[in-house]
Short mmCIF file of C-alpha atoms and ligand atoms in Angstrom, two decimals:
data_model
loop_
_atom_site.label_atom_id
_atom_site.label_comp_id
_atom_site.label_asym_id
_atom_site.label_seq_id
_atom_site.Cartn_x
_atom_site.Cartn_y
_atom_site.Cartn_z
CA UNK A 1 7.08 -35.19 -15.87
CA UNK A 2 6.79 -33.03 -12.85
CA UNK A 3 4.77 -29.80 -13.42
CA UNK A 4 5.78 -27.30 -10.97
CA UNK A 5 6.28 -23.78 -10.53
CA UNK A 6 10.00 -21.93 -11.22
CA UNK A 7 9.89 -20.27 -7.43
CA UNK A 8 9.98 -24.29 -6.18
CA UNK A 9 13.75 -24.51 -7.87
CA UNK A 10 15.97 -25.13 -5.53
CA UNK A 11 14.07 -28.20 -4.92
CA UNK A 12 14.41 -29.37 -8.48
CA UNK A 13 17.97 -29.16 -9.49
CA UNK A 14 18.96 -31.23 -11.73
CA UNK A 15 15.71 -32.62 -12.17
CA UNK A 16 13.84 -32.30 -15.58
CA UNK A 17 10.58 -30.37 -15.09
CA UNK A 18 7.31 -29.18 -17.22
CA UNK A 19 6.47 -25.39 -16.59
CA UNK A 20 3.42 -23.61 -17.96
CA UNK A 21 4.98 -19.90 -18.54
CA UNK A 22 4.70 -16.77 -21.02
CA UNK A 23 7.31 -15.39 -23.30
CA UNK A 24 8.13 -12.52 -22.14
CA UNK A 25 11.26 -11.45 -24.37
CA UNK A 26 13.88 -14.06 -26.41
CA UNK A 27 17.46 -13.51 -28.61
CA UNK A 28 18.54 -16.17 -30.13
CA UNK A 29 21.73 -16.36 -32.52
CA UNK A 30 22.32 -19.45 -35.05
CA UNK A 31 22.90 -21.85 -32.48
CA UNK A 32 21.29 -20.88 -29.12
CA UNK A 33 18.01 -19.18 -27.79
CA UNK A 34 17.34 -17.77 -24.72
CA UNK A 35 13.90 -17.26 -23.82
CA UNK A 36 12.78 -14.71 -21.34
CA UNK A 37 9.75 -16.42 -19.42
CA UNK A 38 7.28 -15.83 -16.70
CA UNK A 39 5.33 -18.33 -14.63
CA UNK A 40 3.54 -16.01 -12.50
CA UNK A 41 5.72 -16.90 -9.25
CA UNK A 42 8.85 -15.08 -11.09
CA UNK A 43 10.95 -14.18 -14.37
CA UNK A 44 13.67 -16.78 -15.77
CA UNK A 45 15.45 -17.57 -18.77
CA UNK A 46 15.14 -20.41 -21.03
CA UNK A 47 17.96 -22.03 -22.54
CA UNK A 48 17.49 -23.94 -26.44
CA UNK A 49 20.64 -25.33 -27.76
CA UNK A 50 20.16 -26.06 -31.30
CA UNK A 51 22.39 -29.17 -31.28
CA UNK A 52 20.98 -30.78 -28.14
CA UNK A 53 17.31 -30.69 -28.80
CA UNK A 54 14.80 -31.73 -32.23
CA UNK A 55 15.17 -28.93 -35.07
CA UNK A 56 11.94 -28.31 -34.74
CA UNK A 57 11.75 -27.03 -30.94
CA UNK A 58 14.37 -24.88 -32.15
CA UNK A 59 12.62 -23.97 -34.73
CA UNK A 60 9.38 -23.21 -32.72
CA UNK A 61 11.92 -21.67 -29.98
CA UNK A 62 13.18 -19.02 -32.51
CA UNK A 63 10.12 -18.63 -33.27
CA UNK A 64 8.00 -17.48 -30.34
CA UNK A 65 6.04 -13.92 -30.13
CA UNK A 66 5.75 -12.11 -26.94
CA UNK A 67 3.28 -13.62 -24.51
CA UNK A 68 2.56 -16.81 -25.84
CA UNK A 69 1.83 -19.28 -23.70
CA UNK A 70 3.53 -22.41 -23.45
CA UNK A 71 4.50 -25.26 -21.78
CA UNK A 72 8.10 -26.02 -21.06
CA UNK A 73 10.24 -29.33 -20.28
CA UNK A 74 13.80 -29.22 -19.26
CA UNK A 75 16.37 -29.60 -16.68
CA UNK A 76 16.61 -26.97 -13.53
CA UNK A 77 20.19 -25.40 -13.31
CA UNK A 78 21.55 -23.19 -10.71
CA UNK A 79 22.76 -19.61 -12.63
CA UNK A 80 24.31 -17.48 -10.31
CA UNK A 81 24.59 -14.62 -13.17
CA UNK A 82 20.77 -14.03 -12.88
CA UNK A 83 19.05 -12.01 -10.14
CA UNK A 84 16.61 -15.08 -9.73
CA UNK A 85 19.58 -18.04 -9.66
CA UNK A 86 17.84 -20.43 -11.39
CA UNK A 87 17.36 -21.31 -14.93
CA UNK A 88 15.93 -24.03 -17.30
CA UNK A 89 17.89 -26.23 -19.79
CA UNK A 90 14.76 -26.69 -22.44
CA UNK A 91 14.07 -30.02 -23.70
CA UNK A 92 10.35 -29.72 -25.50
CA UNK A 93 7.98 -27.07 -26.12
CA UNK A 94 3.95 -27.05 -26.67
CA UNK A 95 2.61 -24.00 -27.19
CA UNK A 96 -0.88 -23.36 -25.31
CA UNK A 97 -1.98 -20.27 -27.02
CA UNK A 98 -0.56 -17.75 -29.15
CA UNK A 99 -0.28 -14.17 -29.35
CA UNK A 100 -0.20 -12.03 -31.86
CA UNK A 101 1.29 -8.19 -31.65
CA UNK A 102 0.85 -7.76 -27.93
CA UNK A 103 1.06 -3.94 -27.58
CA UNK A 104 3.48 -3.79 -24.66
CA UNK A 105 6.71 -3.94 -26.40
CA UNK A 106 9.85 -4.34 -24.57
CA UNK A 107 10.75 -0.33 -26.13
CA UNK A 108 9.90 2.63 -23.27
CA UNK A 109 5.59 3.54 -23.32
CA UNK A 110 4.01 6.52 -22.30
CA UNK A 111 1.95 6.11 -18.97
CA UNK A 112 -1.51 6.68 -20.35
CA UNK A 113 -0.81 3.94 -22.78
CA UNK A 114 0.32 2.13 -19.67
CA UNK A 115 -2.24 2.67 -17.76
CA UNK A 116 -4.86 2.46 -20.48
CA UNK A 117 -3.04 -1.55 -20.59
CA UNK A 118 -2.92 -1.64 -16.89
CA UNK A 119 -4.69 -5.65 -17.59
CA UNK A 120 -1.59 -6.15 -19.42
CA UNK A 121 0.98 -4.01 -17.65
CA UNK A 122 0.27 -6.34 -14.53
CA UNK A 123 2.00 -8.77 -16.26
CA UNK A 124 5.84 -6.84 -16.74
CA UNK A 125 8.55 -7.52 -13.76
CA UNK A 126 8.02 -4.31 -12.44
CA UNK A 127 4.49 -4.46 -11.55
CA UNK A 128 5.14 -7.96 -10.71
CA UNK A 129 7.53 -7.11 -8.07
CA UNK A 130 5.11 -4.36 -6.71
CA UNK A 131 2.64 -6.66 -6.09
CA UNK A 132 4.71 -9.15 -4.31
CA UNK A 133 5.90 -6.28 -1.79
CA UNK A 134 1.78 -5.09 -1.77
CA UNK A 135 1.20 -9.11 -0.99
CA UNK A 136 3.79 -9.47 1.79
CA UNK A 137 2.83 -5.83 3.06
CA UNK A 138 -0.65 -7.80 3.41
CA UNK A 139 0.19 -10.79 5.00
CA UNK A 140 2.73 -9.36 7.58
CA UNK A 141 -0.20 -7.36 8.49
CA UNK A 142 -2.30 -10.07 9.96
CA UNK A 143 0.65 -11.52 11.32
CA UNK A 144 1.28 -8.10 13.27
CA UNK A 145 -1.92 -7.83 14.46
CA UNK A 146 -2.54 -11.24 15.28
CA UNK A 147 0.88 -11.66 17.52
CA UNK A 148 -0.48 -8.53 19.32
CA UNK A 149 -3.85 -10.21 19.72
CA UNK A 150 -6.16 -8.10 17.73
CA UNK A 151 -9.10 -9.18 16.46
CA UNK A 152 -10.33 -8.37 12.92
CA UNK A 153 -13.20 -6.72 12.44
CA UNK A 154 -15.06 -5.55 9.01
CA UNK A 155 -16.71 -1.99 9.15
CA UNK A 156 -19.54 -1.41 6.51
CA UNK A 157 -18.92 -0.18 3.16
CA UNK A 158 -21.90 1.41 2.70
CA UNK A 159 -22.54 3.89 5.37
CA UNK A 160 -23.94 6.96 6.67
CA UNK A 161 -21.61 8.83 8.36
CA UNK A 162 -18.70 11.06 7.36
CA UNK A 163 -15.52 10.21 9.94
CA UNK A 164 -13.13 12.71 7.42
CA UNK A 165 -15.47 15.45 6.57
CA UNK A 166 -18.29 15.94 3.61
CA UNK A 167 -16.36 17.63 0.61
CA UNK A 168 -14.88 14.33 -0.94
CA UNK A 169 -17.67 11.54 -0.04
CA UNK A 170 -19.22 9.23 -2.85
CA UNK A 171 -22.90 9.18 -2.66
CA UNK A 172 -25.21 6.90 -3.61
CA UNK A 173 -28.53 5.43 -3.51
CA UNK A 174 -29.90 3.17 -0.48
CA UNK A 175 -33.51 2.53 -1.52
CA UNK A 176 -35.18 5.49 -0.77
CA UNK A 177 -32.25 6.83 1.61
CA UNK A 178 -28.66 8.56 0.84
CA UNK A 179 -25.98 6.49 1.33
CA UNK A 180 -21.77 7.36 1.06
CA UNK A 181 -19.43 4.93 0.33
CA UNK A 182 -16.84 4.51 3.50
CA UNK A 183 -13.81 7.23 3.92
CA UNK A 184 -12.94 5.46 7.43
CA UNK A 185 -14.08 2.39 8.70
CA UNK A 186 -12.60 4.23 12.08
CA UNK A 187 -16.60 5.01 13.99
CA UNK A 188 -17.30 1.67 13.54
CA UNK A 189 -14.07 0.58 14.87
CA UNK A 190 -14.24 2.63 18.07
CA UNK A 191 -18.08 0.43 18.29
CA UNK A 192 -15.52 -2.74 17.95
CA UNK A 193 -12.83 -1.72 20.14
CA UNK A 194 -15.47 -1.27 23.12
CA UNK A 195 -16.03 -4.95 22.33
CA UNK A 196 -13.08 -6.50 21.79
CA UNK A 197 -10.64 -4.43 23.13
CA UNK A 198 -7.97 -4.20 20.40
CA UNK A 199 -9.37 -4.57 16.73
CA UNK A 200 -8.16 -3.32 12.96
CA UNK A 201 -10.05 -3.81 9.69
CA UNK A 202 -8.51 -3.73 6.70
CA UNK A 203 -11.08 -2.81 3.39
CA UNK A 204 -11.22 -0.35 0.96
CA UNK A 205 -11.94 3.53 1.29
CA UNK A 206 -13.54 6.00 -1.42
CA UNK A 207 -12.72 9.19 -1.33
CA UNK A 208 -14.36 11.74 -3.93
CA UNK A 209 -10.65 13.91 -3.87
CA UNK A 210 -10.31 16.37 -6.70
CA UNK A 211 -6.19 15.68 -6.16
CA UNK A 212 -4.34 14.29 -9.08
CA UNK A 213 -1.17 14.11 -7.44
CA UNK A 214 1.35 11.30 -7.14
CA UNK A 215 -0.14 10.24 -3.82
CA UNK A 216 -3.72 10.57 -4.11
CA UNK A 217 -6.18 7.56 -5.16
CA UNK A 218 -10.01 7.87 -5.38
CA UNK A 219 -10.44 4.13 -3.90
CA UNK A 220 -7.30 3.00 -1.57
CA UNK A 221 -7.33 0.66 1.27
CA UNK A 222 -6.70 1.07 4.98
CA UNK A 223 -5.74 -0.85 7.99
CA UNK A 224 -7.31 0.99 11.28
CA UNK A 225 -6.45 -0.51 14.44
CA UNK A 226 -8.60 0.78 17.23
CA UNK A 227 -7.77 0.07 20.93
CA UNK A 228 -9.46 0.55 23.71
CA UNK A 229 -7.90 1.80 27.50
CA UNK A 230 -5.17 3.06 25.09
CA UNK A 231 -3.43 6.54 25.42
CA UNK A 232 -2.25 8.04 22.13
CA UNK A 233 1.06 7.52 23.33
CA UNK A 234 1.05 3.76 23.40
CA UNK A 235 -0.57 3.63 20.11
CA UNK A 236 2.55 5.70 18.86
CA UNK A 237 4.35 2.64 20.12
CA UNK A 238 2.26 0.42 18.46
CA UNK A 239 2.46 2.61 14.93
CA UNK A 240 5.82 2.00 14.83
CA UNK A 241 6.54 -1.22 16.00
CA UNK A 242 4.17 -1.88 13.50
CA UNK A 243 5.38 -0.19 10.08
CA UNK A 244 8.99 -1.46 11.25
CA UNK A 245 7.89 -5.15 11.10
CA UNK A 246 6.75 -4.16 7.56
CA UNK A 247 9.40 -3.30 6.49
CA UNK A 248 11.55 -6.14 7.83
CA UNK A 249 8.93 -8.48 6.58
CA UNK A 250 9.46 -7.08 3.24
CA UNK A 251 13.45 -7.02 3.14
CA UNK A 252 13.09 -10.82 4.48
CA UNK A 253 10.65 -12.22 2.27
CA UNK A 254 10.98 -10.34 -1.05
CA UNK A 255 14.77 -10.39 -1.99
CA UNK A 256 13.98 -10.71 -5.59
CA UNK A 257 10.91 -8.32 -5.61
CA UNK A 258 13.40 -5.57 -3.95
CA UNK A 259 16.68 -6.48 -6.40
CA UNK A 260 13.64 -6.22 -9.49
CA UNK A 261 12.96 -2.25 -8.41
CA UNK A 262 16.42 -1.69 -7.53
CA UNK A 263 15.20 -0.83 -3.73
CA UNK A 264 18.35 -0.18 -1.60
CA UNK A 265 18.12 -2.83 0.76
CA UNK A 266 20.85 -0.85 3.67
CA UNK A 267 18.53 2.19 3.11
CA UNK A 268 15.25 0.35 4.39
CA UNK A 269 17.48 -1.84 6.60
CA UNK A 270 17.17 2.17 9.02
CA UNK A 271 13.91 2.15 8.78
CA UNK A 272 13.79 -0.58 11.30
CA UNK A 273 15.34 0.98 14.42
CA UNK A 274 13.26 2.21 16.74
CA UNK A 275 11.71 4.45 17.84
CA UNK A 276 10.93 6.84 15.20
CA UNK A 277 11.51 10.36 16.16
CA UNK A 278 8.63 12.86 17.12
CA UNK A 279 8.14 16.45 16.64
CA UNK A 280 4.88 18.82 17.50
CA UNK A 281 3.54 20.48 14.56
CA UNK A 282 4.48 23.81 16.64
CA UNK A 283 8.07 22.97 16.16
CA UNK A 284 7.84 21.60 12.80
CA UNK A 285 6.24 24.88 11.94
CA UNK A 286 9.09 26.42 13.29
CA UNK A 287 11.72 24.49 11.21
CA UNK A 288 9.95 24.76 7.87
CA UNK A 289 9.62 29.12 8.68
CA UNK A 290 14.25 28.88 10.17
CA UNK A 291 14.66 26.98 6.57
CA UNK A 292 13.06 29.77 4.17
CA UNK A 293 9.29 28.58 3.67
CA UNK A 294 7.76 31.61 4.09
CA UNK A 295 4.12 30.20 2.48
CA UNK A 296 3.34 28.52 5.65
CA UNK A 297 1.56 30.32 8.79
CA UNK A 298 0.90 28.14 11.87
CA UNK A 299 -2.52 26.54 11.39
CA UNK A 300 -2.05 25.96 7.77
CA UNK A 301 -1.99 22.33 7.00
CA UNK A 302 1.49 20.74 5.31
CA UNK A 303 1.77 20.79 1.71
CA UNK A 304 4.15 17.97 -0.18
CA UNK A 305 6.90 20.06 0.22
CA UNK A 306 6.65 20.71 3.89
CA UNK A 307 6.34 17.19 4.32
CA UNK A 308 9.38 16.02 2.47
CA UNK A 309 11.20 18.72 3.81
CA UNK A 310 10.81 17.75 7.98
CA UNK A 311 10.87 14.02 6.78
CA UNK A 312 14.08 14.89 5.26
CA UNK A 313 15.46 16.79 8.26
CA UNK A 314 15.13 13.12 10.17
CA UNK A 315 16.00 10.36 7.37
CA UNK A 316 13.27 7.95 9.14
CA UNK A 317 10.12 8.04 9.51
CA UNK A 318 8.88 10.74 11.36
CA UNK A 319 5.49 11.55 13.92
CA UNK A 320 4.08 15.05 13.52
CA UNK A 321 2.38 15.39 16.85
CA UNK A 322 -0.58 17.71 17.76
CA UNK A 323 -2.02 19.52 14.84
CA UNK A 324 -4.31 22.62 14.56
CA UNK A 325 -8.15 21.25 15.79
CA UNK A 326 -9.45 23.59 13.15
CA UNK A 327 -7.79 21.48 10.46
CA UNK A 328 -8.57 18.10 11.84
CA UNK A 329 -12.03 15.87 12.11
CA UNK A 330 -14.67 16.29 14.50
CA UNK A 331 -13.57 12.70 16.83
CA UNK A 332 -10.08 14.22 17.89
CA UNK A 333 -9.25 14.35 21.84
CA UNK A 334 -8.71 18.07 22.85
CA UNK A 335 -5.35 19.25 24.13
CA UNK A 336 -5.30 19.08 27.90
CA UNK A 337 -3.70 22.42 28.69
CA UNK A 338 -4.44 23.74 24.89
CA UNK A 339 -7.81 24.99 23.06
CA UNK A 340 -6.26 25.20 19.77
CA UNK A 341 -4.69 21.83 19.09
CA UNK A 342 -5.50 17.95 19.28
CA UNK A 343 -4.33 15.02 20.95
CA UNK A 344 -3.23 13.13 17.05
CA UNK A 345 -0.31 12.10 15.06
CA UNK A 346 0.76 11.61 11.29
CA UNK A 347 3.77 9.42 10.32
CA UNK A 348 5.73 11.00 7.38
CA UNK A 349 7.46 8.48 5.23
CA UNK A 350 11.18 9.17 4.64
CA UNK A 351 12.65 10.11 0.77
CA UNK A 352 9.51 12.63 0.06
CA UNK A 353 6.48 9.83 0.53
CA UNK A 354 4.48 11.64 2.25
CA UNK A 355 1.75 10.85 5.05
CA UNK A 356 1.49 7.18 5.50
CA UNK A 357 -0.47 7.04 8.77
CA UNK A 358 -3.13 9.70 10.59
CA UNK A 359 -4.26 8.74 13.88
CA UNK A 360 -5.13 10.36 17.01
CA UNK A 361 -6.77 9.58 20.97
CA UNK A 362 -10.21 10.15 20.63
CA UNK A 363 -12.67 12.30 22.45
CA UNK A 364 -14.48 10.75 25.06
CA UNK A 365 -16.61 13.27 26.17
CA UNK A 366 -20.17 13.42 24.96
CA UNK A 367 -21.24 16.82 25.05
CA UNK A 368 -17.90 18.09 23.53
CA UNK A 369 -18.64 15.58 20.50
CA UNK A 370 -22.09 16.62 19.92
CA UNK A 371 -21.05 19.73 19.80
CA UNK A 372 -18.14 18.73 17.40
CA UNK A 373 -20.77 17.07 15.24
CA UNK A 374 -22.91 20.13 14.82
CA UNK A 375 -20.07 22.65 14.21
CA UNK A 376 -18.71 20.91 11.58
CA UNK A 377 -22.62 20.72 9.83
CA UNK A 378 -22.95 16.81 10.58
CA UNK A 379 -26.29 15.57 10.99
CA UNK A 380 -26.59 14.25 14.16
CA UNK A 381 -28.99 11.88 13.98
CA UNK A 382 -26.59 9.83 11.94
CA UNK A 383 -24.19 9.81 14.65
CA UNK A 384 -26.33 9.19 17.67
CA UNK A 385 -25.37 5.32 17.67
CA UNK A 386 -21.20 7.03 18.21
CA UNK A 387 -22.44 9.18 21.14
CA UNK A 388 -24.03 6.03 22.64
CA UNK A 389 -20.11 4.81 22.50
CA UNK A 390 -19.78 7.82 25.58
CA UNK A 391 -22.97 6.72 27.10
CA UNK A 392 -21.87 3.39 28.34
CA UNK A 393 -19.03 2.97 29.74
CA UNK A 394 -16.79 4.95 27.89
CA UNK A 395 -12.74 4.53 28.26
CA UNK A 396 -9.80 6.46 26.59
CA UNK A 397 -8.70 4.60 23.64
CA UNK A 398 -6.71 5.93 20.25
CA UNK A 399 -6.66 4.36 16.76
CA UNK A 400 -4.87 4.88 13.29
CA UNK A 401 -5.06 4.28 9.99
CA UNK A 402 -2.38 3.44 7.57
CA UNK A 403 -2.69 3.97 3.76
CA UNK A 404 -1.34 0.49 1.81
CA UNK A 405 -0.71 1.93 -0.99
CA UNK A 406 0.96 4.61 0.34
CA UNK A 407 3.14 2.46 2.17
CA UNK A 408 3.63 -0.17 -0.53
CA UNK A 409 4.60 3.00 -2.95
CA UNK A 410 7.63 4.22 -0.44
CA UNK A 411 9.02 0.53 0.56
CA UNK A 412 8.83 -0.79 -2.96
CA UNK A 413 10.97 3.17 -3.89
CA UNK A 414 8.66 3.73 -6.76
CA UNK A 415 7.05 7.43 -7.94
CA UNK A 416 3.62 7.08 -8.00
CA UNK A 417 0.85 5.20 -5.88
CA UNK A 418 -1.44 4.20 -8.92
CA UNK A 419 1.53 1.35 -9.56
CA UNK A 420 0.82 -0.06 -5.67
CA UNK A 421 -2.41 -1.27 -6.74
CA UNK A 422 -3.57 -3.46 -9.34
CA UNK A 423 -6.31 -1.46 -10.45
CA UNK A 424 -6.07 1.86 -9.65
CA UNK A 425 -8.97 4.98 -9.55
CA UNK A 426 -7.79 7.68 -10.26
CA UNK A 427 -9.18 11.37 -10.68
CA UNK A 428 -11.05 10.94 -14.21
CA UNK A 429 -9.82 7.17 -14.54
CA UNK A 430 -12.19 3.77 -14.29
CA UNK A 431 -11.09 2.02 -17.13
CA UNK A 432 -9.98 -0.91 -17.54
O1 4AD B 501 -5.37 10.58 7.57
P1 4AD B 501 -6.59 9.83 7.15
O2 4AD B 501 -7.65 10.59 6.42
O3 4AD B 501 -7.17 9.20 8.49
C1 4AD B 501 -8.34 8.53 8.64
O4 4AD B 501 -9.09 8.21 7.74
C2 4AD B 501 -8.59 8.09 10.05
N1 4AD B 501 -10.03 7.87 10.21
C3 4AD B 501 -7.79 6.86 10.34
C4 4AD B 501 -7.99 6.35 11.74
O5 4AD B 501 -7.58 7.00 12.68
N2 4AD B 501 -8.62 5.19 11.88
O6 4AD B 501 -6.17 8.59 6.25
C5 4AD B 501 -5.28 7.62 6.75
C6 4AD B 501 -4.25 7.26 5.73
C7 4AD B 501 -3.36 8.41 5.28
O7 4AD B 501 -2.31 8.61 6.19
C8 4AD B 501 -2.86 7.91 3.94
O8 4AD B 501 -1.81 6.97 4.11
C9 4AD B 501 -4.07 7.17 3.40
O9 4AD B 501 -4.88 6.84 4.51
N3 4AD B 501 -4.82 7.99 2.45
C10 4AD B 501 -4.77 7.84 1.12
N4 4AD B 501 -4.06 6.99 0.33
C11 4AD B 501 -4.23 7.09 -1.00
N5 4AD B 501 -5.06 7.98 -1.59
C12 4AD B 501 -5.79 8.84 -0.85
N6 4AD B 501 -6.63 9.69 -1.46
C13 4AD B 501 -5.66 8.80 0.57
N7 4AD B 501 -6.22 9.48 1.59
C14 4AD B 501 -5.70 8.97 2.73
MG1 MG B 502 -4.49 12.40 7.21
#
């Protein structure tokens, strides 16, 4: 007998198959059970007609407790009534392992419970579906990039330098040195991009934030493209081009993940025309102060609401151009023709998601950086391998960085970020 997995079906009907899966639910009446089972490539049901197979795999079918492990043999069916379309006709049964009073029951759980079972929580269809968009979010990624021909290229985890400012770095030991671990792989980046030309990385970030909000991890991970001759408005071009074919990739590839969530497929299906729209943070000021939020003065930075409400006012996802330098980091391109603002861009995520990409050209001038450095209390020592970047042939180039979970959270339509990844950190959270 043929093991294979249930997401290889259509290649199988009719044929009779072994399948090592979980129980994940079962009914059964006198005559009939129907397992629920999980293979790890999706959720199906199992047919067991008492008078077709032994008593005894009845029996043992009837039988089953949540998450026990078993093997299967049967016949593949088409069964158009399912989301999936596929089903198996159950012959035999071993079981691998058992389980006993598995504490995820199929009744509604609070979310600390959830999250203090988060090894086990992995394993329900709606984290499952999460982490197939989070996996195709991953791979169209390198596929973007590498059609566009940039080169990947890891930044250090361990570093000394503070791209996003000192209040919300993780510090640790380095021998007898300080060390943080990385907010922004972006310095380093710029060091690649005057390499290579056009690179991203793609790692993990730590940031120390004191936010428990529905958007906010302590350790996240980021894709920062860095490209060098590159004005800040071709890398808007890029941006979008690039969160587009995300989302394409996603309504192409996971069908089932989206139909899991409920994800309205004609709703994402706009988030592929191009080009997204723009507006300066001087107008977007503007439109939040016409609408009634008076708790907003310009050079404030947006709050949740702010965000929503502009992303709202546009139904796509939306660039906020040229923000207050006071309230940005150190690397930012000045204004040509302004003091007060910088040369950057955030993407707001449609439906109230929030920031999913800051980016911005950076500055190529060497005295305005040191100075940037040293008004902003840097040490500058740490950052006199960057300035060399101005020394030496220096060019314009502009970079970004887009938060995955972020974006996995808003494609996948789900309300909180800590279900985009499989482990989440969150403010006063390690375990498991
Ligand atoms: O806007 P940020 O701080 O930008 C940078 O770090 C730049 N150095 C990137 C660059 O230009 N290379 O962070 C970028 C994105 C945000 O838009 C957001 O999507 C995500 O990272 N992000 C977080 N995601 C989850 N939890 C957090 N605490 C996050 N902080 C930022
Ligand atoms: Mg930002």
């Amino acid at each position: 007998m043929e093991q294979i997995q249930i997401i290889d079906s259509k290649k199988h009907v009719g044929e009779t198959v072994t399948i090592g899966a979980w129980v994940a639910n079962k009914r059964s009446s006198g005559k009939i059970a129907f397992l629920q089972l999980r293979d790890g490539t999706a959720f199906f049901q199992g047919v067991v007609v008492k008078s077709e197979v032994p008593e005894e795999v009845f029996q043992m079918a009837k039988n089953l407790s949540q998450e026990t492990s078993i093997l299967v043999t049967g016949e593949i069916r088409e069964d158009s009534r399912s989301n999936f379309g596929y089903e198996i006709g159950i012959t035999n049964i071993e079981v691998v392992s058992e389980s006993h009073d598995y504490p995820i029951t199929p009744k509604e759980h609070g979310t600390d419970f959830l999250m203090d079972h988060r090894h086990l929580w992995l394993r329900s269809s709606r984290q499952h579906a999460v982490m197939q968009i989070r996996n195709e979010i991953i791979r169209a990624t390198y596929e973007f990039f590498n059609n566009n021909q940039f080169v990947k290229i890891d930044p250090p985890i361990l570093t000394g330098s503070a791209p996003e400012g000192t209040t919300d770095l993780f510090e640790t030991n380095y021998f007898d040195q300080k060390a943080y671990l990385s907010q922004s792989g972006q310095l380093y980046m710029e060091a690649a991009a005057m390499a290579f030309g056009k690179v991203f990385s793609f790692g993990p970030t730590f940031r120390a934030e004191k936010s428990k909000t529905r958007r906010h991890l302590i350790e996240f991970w980021m894709i920062e493209p860095e490209m060098a001759f590159t004005h800040q408005e071709e890398s808007l071009e890029v941006q979008e081009q690039y969160v587009a074919f995300l989302v394409q990739s996603v309504l192409d590839n996971c069908e089932y993940a989206l139909d899991v969530l409920e994800r309205d497929k004609e709703v994402l299906k706009t988030y592929t025309k191009l080009p997204f729209p723009r507006i300066t943070y001087d107008d977007a000021i503007e439109l939040l102060k016409k609408n009634g939020f008076d708790d907003i003065e310009w050079g404030d930075d947006f709050g949740s609401p702010h965000e929503t409400f502009i992303a709202n006012s546009f139904e796509q996802p939306v660039f906020i151009l040229n923000y207050p330098k006071a309230i940005k980091p150190f690397y930012m391109k000045p204004h040509p023709t302004r003091e007060d603002v910088v040369i950057c861009a955030d993407m707001i995520a449609p439906e109230g998601y929030g920031e999913i990409i800051g980016g911005s050209e950076r500055a190529t001038d060497y005295d305005f950086l040191l100075e940037q450095i040293k008004n902003h209390g840097l040490d500058e020592k740490e950052y006199s391998w960057y300035l060399d970047l101005r020394k030496y042939g220096s060019v314009p180039h502009s970079g970004f960085g887009l938060g995955l979970e972020r974006t996995v959270t808003w494609i996948s339509g789900i309300d909180h970020v800590r279900e985009a990844i499989p482990f989440p950190r969150l403010l006063n959270r390690i375990y498991p």
